[in-house]
Short mmCIF file of N, CA and C in Angstrom, two decimals:
data_model
loop_
_atom_site.label_atom_id
_atom_site.label_comp_id
_atom_site.label_asym_id
_atom_site.label_seq_id
_atom_site.Cartn_x
_atom_site.Cartn_y
_atom_site.Cartn_z
N MET A 1 0.83 -1.18 0.00
CA MET A 1 0.00 0.00 0.00
C MET A 1 0.87 1.24 0.00
N ARG A 2 1.95 1.22 0.76
CA ARG A 2 2.85 2.36 0.79
C ARG A 2 3.44 2.62 -0.59
N ILE A 3 3.76 1.55 -1.33
CA ILE A 3 4.29 1.69 -2.69
C ILE A 3 3.26 2.37 -3.57
N LEU A 4 2.02 1.95 -3.48
CA LEU A 4 0.95 2.53 -4.29
C LEU A 4 0.78 4.01 -3.98
N LEU A 5 0.72 4.37 -2.70
CA LEU A 5 0.53 5.77 -2.34
C LEU A 5 1.70 6.61 -2.81
N ALA A 6 2.92 6.11 -2.64
CA ALA A 6 4.09 6.86 -3.10
C ALA A 6 4.04 7.05 -4.61
N ARG A 7 3.70 5.99 -5.33
CA ARG A 7 3.62 6.10 -6.78
C ARG A 7 2.50 7.05 -7.18
N HIS A 8 1.37 6.98 -6.49
CA HIS A 8 0.25 7.86 -6.79
C HIS A 8 0.63 9.31 -6.56
N LEU A 9 1.26 9.60 -5.43
CA LEU A 9 1.64 10.97 -5.14
C LEU A 9 2.71 11.46 -6.11
N ARG A 10 3.62 10.59 -6.48
CA ARG A 10 4.70 10.99 -7.37
C ARG A 10 4.18 11.25 -8.78
N THR A 11 3.29 10.43 -9.27
CA THR A 11 2.81 10.56 -10.64
C THR A 11 1.51 11.34 -10.72
N ARG A 12 0.84 11.53 -9.56
CA ARG A 12 -0.47 12.16 -9.51
C ARG A 12 -1.43 11.44 -10.45
N GLY A 13 -1.19 10.16 -10.58
CA GLY A 13 -2.01 9.33 -11.46
C GLY A 13 -3.18 8.74 -10.72
N SER A 14 -3.89 7.91 -11.41
CA SER A 14 -5.07 7.26 -10.85
C SER A 14 -4.66 6.14 -9.90
N LEU A 15 -5.49 5.90 -8.91
CA LEU A 15 -5.24 4.80 -7.99
C LEU A 15 -5.37 3.45 -8.68
N GLN A 16 -5.82 3.44 -9.91
CA GLN A 16 -5.94 2.19 -10.64
C GLN A 16 -4.57 1.68 -11.11
N GLN A 17 -3.54 2.52 -11.01
CA GLN A 17 -2.20 2.11 -11.39
C GLN A 17 -1.57 1.39 -10.21
N VAL A 18 -1.77 0.10 -10.11
CA VAL A 18 -1.28 -0.65 -8.96
C VAL A 18 -0.07 -1.48 -9.36
N PRO A 19 0.90 -1.61 -8.46
CA PRO A 19 2.06 -2.44 -8.76
C PRO A 19 1.65 -3.89 -8.99
N GLU A 20 2.38 -4.56 -9.87
CA GLU A 20 2.05 -5.96 -10.17
C GLU A 20 2.18 -6.85 -8.95
N GLU A 21 3.13 -6.53 -8.04
CA GLU A 21 3.35 -7.39 -6.89
C GLU A 21 2.28 -7.24 -5.81
N MET A 22 1.39 -6.27 -5.97
CA MET A 22 0.34 -6.07 -4.96
C MET A 22 -0.65 -7.23 -5.04
N SER A 23 -0.99 -7.77 -3.90
CA SER A 23 -1.92 -8.89 -3.87
C SER A 23 -3.31 -8.44 -4.30
N LYS A 24 -4.11 -9.38 -4.76
CA LYS A 24 -5.48 -9.06 -5.16
C LYS A 24 -6.26 -8.49 -3.99
N ALA A 25 -6.03 -9.02 -2.77
CA ALA A 25 -6.73 -8.50 -1.59
C ALA A 25 -6.36 -7.04 -1.36
N SER A 26 -5.10 -6.70 -1.52
CA SER A 26 -4.67 -5.31 -1.33
C SER A 26 -5.28 -4.41 -2.40
N LYS A 27 -5.29 -4.89 -3.64
CA LYS A 27 -5.88 -4.12 -4.73
C LYS A 27 -7.37 -3.90 -4.47
N ASP A 28 -8.06 -4.95 -4.06
CA ASP A 28 -9.49 -4.83 -3.75
C ASP A 28 -9.72 -3.85 -2.60
N SER A 29 -8.86 -3.90 -1.60
CA SER A 29 -8.99 -2.97 -0.46
C SER A 29 -8.82 -1.53 -0.92
N MET A 30 -7.84 -1.29 -1.78
CA MET A 30 -7.60 0.07 -2.29
C MET A 30 -8.78 0.54 -3.13
N GLU A 31 -9.34 -0.34 -3.94
CA GLU A 31 -10.49 0.04 -4.76
C GLU A 31 -11.70 0.37 -3.88
N ARG A 32 -11.90 -0.40 -2.82
CA ARG A 32 -13.01 -0.12 -1.89
C ARG A 32 -12.78 1.21 -1.18
N LEU A 33 -11.55 1.46 -0.76
CA LEU A 33 -11.22 2.72 -0.10
C LEU A 33 -11.46 3.90 -1.04
N HIS A 34 -11.03 3.76 -2.28
CA HIS A 34 -11.22 4.80 -3.28
C HIS A 34 -12.71 5.08 -3.48
N GLY A 35 -13.50 4.03 -3.58
CA GLY A 35 -14.95 4.18 -3.73
C GLY A 35 -15.59 4.81 -2.51
N ALA A 36 -15.11 4.42 -1.33
CA ALA A 36 -15.66 4.99 -0.09
C ALA A 36 -15.36 6.48 0.01
N ILE A 37 -14.17 6.87 -0.40
CA ILE A 37 -13.83 8.30 -0.40
C ILE A 37 -14.75 9.06 -1.34
N ALA A 38 -14.94 8.52 -2.54
CA ALA A 38 -15.82 9.18 -3.51
C ALA A 38 -17.24 9.28 -2.97
N ASP A 39 -17.74 8.21 -2.38
CA ASP A 39 -19.11 8.23 -1.82
C ASP A 39 -19.24 9.23 -0.69
N LYS A 40 -18.27 9.26 0.21
CA LYS A 40 -18.33 10.17 1.36
C LYS A 40 -18.26 11.63 0.90
N LEU A 41 -17.37 11.93 -0.04
CA LEU A 41 -17.30 13.29 -0.57
C LEU A 41 -18.64 13.71 -1.17
N SER A 42 -19.18 12.84 -2.00
CA SER A 42 -20.44 13.13 -2.66
C SER A 42 -21.58 13.34 -1.66
N ASP A 43 -21.70 12.43 -0.71
CA ASP A 43 -22.78 12.53 0.29
C ASP A 43 -22.64 13.78 1.15
N THR A 44 -21.42 14.07 1.57
CA THR A 44 -21.20 15.23 2.44
C THR A 44 -21.52 16.53 1.71
N ILE A 45 -21.06 16.65 0.48
CA ILE A 45 -21.34 17.86 -0.30
C ILE A 45 -22.84 18.00 -0.53
N ARG A 46 -23.50 16.91 -0.86
CA ARG A 46 -24.94 16.93 -1.12
C ARG A 46 -25.72 17.40 0.10
N ASN A 47 -25.24 17.08 1.31
CA ASN A 47 -25.96 17.41 2.53
C ASN A 47 -25.59 18.76 3.13
N MET A 48 -24.67 19.47 2.52
CA MET A 48 -24.27 20.78 3.04
C MET A 48 -25.08 21.88 2.36
N GLU A 49 -25.20 22.98 3.06
CA GLU A 49 -25.91 24.15 2.53
C GLU A 49 -24.89 25.21 2.15
N ALA A 50 -25.25 26.06 1.19
CA ALA A 50 -24.38 27.18 0.84
C ALA A 50 -24.10 27.99 2.09
N GLY A 51 -22.87 28.34 2.28
CA GLY A 51 -22.49 29.12 3.45
C GLY A 51 -22.06 28.29 4.65
N ASP A 52 -22.26 26.96 4.60
CA ASP A 52 -21.81 26.10 5.70
C ASP A 52 -20.29 26.20 5.83
N LYS A 53 -19.84 26.24 7.07
CA LYS A 53 -18.41 26.29 7.33
C LYS A 53 -17.75 25.04 6.78
N GLY A 54 -16.67 25.23 6.05
CA GLY A 54 -15.92 24.11 5.49
C GLY A 54 -16.35 23.68 4.10
N LEU A 55 -17.44 24.24 3.59
CA LEU A 55 -17.92 23.82 2.26
C LEU A 55 -16.90 24.14 1.18
N ALA A 56 -16.33 25.34 1.21
CA ALA A 56 -15.35 25.72 0.19
C ALA A 56 -14.15 24.77 0.20
N ALA A 57 -13.67 24.44 1.38
CA ALA A 57 -12.53 23.53 1.48
C ALA A 57 -12.91 22.14 0.97
N LEU A 58 -14.10 21.68 1.31
CA LEU A 58 -14.55 20.37 0.86
C LEU A 58 -14.70 20.33 -0.66
N LEU A 59 -15.23 21.40 -1.23
CA LEU A 59 -15.35 21.46 -2.69
C LEU A 59 -13.98 21.44 -3.34
N ASN A 60 -13.01 22.07 -2.71
CA ASN A 60 -11.65 22.04 -3.25
C ASN A 60 -11.06 20.63 -3.18
N VAL A 61 -11.33 19.91 -2.11
CA VAL A 61 -10.89 18.52 -1.99
C VAL A 61 -11.53 17.69 -3.10
N ALA A 62 -12.82 17.89 -3.33
CA ALA A 62 -13.53 17.14 -4.38
C ALA A 62 -12.97 17.49 -5.76
N ARG A 63 -12.69 18.77 -5.98
CA ARG A 63 -12.11 19.19 -7.26
C ARG A 63 -10.78 18.48 -7.50
N GLN A 64 -9.94 18.44 -6.48
CA GLN A 64 -8.64 17.79 -6.62
C GLN A 64 -8.79 16.28 -6.79
N PHE A 65 -9.74 15.68 -6.09
CA PHE A 65 -10.02 14.24 -6.22
C PHE A 65 -10.39 13.92 -7.67
N LEU A 66 -11.27 14.73 -8.24
CA LEU A 66 -11.67 14.51 -9.63
C LEU A 66 -10.49 14.69 -10.58
N LYS A 67 -9.72 15.74 -10.36
CA LYS A 67 -8.56 16.01 -11.22
C LYS A 67 -7.56 14.86 -11.14
N ASP A 68 -7.28 14.40 -9.92
CA ASP A 68 -6.33 13.30 -9.73
C ASP A 68 -6.78 12.02 -10.41
N ASN A 69 -8.07 11.88 -10.63
CA ASN A 69 -8.61 10.68 -11.25
C ASN A 69 -8.98 10.88 -12.71
N GLY A 70 -8.51 11.99 -13.29
CA GLY A 70 -8.70 12.23 -14.72
C GLY A 70 -10.13 12.55 -15.11
N ILE A 71 -10.92 13.07 -14.17
CA ILE A 71 -12.31 13.40 -14.46
C ILE A 71 -12.40 14.89 -14.75
N ASP A 72 -12.89 15.21 -15.91
CA ASP A 72 -13.12 16.61 -16.24
C ASP A 72 -14.41 16.71 -17.04
N SER A 73 -14.80 17.93 -17.34
CA SER A 73 -16.06 18.14 -18.02
C SER A 73 -15.93 19.29 -19.00
N VAL A 74 -16.68 19.20 -20.06
CA VAL A 74 -16.73 20.27 -21.04
C VAL A 74 -18.00 21.07 -20.78
N ALA A 75 -17.85 22.38 -20.72
CA ALA A 75 -19.01 23.24 -20.45
C ALA A 75 -19.95 23.26 -21.64
N THR A 76 -21.24 23.08 -21.37
CA THR A 76 -22.30 23.27 -22.36
C THR A 76 -23.32 24.22 -21.75
N GLU A 77 -24.26 24.66 -22.54
CA GLU A 77 -25.27 25.59 -22.02
C GLU A 77 -26.13 24.97 -20.92
N THR A 78 -26.29 23.65 -20.94
CA THR A 78 -27.23 23.02 -20.02
C THR A 78 -26.61 22.28 -18.84
N ASN A 79 -25.29 22.01 -18.88
CA ASN A 79 -24.73 21.26 -17.75
C ASN A 79 -24.24 22.21 -16.65
N PRO A 80 -24.01 21.70 -15.46
CA PRO A 80 -23.59 22.55 -14.34
C PRO A 80 -22.30 23.32 -14.60
N VAL A 81 -21.34 22.71 -15.29
CA VAL A 81 -20.09 23.41 -15.59
C VAL A 81 -20.36 24.60 -16.50
N GLY A 82 -21.24 24.43 -17.45
CA GLY A 82 -21.61 25.53 -18.33
C GLY A 82 -22.30 26.65 -17.58
N LYS A 83 -23.13 26.30 -16.63
CA LYS A 83 -23.82 27.32 -15.82
C LYS A 83 -22.82 28.11 -14.98
N VAL A 84 -21.82 27.42 -14.45
CA VAL A 84 -20.77 28.13 -13.69
C VAL A 84 -19.99 29.05 -14.62
N ALA A 85 -19.63 28.55 -15.78
CA ALA A 85 -18.89 29.37 -16.75
C ALA A 85 -19.69 30.60 -17.14
N ASP A 86 -20.98 30.45 -17.33
CA ASP A 86 -21.83 31.58 -17.68
C ASP A 86 -21.88 32.60 -16.54
N ALA A 87 -22.03 32.11 -15.32
CA ALA A 87 -22.09 33.02 -14.17
C ALA A 87 -20.78 33.77 -14.00
N VAL A 88 -19.66 33.08 -14.16
CA VAL A 88 -18.35 33.71 -14.01
C VAL A 88 -18.12 34.74 -15.11
N SER A 89 -18.60 34.46 -16.31
CA SER A 89 -18.37 35.39 -17.43
C SER A 89 -19.05 36.73 -17.21
N LYS A 90 -20.04 36.78 -16.35
CA LYS A 90 -20.74 38.04 -16.05
C LYS A 90 -19.94 38.91 -15.10
N HIS A 91 -18.85 38.38 -14.56
CA HIS A 91 -17.99 39.11 -13.64
C HIS A 91 -16.56 39.05 -14.18
N PRO A 92 -16.27 39.87 -15.20
CA PRO A 92 -14.94 39.80 -15.82
C PRO A 92 -13.84 40.05 -14.79
N PHE A 93 -12.76 39.35 -14.95
CA PHE A 93 -11.64 39.44 -14.02
C PHE A 93 -10.38 39.75 -14.79
N ASP A 94 -9.74 40.83 -14.40
CA ASP A 94 -8.47 41.22 -14.99
C ASP A 94 -7.40 41.08 -13.91
N PRO A 95 -6.55 40.06 -14.00
CA PRO A 95 -5.55 39.85 -12.95
C PRO A 95 -4.66 41.07 -12.72
N ALA A 96 -4.29 41.78 -13.78
CA ALA A 96 -3.44 42.96 -13.63
C ALA A 96 -4.16 44.03 -12.82
N GLU A 97 -5.44 44.22 -13.08
CA GLU A 97 -6.22 45.21 -12.34
C GLU A 97 -6.36 44.80 -10.87
N SER A 98 -6.54 43.53 -10.64
CA SER A 98 -6.68 43.04 -9.28
C SER A 98 -5.41 43.29 -8.47
N LEU A 99 -4.25 43.14 -9.09
CA LEU A 99 -2.97 43.35 -8.40
C LEU A 99 -2.76 44.80 -8.01
N LYS A 100 -3.33 45.73 -8.74
CA LYS A 100 -3.19 47.16 -8.44
C LYS A 100 -3.82 47.50 -7.10
N HIS A 101 -4.85 46.77 -6.71
CA HIS A 101 -5.60 47.08 -5.50
C HIS A 101 -5.01 46.41 -4.26
N HIS A 102 -3.98 45.60 -4.43
CA HIS A 102 -3.38 44.91 -3.27
C HIS A 102 -2.07 45.48 -2.93
#
């Protein structure tokens, strides 16, 4: 398991990249753990309300979890990512302008 975690952290790859010498029981345990993390993140986010303490941090953990597992999305007019992109586009951001105020 230590080998897998080290390899995962080093490559930032998917947990599905398991060493050949890992036993089937260990691989199954890691897959169950991975699934449990995904389920817990999903359930916790679903049960939180906007403004709840820790929600922003939890969303960031979920974002990184998805990124680490190669999950991404293309924005369309009807999907949630597209709705976020539309909302953000209504608030233009100029990094150079933002730096002037700090």
